[in-house]
Structure formats: structure tokens, C-alpha cells
Tab-separated table of C-alpha atoms in Angstrom:
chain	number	residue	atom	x	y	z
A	395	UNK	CA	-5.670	-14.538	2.928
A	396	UNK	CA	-3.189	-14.580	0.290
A	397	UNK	CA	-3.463	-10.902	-1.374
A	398	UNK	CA	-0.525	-8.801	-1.539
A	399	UNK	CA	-0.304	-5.340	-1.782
A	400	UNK	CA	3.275	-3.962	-2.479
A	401	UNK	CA	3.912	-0.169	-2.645
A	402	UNK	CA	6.950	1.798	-4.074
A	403	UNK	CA	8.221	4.658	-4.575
A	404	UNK	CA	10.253	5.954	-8.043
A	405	UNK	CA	12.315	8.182	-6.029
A	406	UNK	CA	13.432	5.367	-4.169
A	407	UNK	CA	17.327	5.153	-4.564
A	408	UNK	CA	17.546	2.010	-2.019
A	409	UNK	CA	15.699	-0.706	-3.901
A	410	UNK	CA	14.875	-0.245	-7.655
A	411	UNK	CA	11.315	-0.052	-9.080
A	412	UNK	CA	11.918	-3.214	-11.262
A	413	UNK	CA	12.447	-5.417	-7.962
A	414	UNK	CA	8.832	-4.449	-7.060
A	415	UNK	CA	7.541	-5.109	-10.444
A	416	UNK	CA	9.430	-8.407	-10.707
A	417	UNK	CA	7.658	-9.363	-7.180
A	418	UNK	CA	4.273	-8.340	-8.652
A	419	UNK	CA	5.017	-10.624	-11.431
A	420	UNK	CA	5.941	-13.612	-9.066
A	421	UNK	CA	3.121	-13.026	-6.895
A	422	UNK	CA	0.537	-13.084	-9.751
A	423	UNK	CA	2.042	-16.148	-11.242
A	424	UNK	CA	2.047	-18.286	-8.337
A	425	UNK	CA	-0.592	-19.965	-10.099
A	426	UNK	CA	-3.686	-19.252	-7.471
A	427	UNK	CA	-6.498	-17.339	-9.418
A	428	UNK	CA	-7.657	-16.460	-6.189
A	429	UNK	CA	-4.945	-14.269	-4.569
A	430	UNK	CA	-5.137	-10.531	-5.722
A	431	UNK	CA	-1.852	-8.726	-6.275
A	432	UNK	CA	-2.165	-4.998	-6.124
A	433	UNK	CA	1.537	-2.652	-7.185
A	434	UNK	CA	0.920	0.986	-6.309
A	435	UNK	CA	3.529	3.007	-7.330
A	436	UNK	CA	3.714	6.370	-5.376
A	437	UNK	CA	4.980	9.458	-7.567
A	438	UNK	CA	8.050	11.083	-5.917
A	439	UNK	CA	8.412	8.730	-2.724
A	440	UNK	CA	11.647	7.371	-1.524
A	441	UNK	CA	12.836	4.305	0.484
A	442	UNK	CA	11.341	6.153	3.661
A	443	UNK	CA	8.358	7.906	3.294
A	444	UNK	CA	7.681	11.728	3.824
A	445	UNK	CA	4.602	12.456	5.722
A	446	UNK	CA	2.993	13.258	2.546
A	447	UNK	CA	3.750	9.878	1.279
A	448	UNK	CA	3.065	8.245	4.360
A	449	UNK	CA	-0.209	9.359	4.435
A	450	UNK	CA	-0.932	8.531	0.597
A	451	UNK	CA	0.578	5.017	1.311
A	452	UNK	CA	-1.515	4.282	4.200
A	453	UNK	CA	-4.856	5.631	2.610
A	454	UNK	CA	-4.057	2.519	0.074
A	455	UNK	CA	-3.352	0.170	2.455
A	456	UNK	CA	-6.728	1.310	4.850
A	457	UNK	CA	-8.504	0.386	1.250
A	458	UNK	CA	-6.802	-2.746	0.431
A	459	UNK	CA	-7.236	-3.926	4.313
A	460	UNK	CA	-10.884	-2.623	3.982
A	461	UNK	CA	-11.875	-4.536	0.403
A	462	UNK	CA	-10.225	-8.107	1.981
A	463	UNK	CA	-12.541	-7.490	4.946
A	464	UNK	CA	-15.399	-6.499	2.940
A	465	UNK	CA	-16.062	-3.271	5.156
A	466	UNK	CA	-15.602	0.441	4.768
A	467	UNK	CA	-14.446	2.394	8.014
A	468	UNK	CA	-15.497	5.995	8.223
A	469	UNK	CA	-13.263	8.653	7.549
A	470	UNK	CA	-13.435	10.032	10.218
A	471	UNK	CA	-11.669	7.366	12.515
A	472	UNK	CA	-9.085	7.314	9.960
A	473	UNK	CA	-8.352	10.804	10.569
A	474	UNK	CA	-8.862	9.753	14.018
A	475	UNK	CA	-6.133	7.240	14.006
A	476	UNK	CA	-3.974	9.440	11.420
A	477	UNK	CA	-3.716	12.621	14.225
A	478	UNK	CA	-3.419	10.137	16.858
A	479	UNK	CA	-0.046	9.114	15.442
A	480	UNK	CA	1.105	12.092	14.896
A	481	UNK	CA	0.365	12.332	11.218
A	482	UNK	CA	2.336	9.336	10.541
């Protein structure tokens, strides 16, 4: 597969926003029409994550993994895995 999800945070002080956004803009202008490019842009996250970030970033990636495989995973393992490393 050829999607791309990037996330960023505007709190990051390590690597600007506009970097992301000019990656989005490369990415969807490759020219394939079948590659999805996704930029989620998490509100108050820095370079490294908090836990409340981590988990926010990870919910989107669980959904952007789950929509190129065309399944849904309960919730409940995804807590399971979220408490099983240690809140990540």
C-alpha cells in the first residue's frame, strides 16, 4: 500500500508544522489517484508525545491501519493492547 498518514503536533518546537504540510502536499501530488494521504494535526502536542497525545495519536493510526485493512478491531483489545503497554 501506498497511503500515508503523517501526524503533528503545533506545539512541536523540533520540526515546524509547514514541513508536515509541505510533505502532505508532495505525497498527494505524486501523481497516483490511488494513494490516500491523511495530515492530522494534534492540538497542543510536541515533538514527543504526552500520554495524552500518545493515546490520541495512536487511536488515529488504529483507524487509518483499520480502513487500509478494511476491518474494525473491537475496542476492547485496543484498550487491551493500550494497558498492556503501559498506557503508551
Amino acid at each position: 500500500l501506498n497511503d500515508v498518514l503523517i501526524v503533528h503536533g503545533t506545539k512541536d518546537r523540533i520540526v515546524k508544522l509547514d514541513y508536515s504540510c509541505k510533505a502532505y502536499e508532495v505525497y498527494k501530488n505524486t501523481g497516483d489517484s490511488n494513494r490516500r494521504v491523511v495530515l492530522k494535526v494534534l492540538e497542543g502536542g510536541a515533538h514527543g508525545f504526552s500520554r495524552k497525545h500518545d493515546a490520541i495519536a495512536m487511536e488515529w493510526m488504529r483507524e487509518f491501519v483499520d480502513e487500509q485493512r478494511g476491518k474494525t478491531y473491537e475496542e476492547e483489545n485496543f484498550r487491551d493492547f493500550i494497558s498492556n503497554n503501559n498506557g503508551i
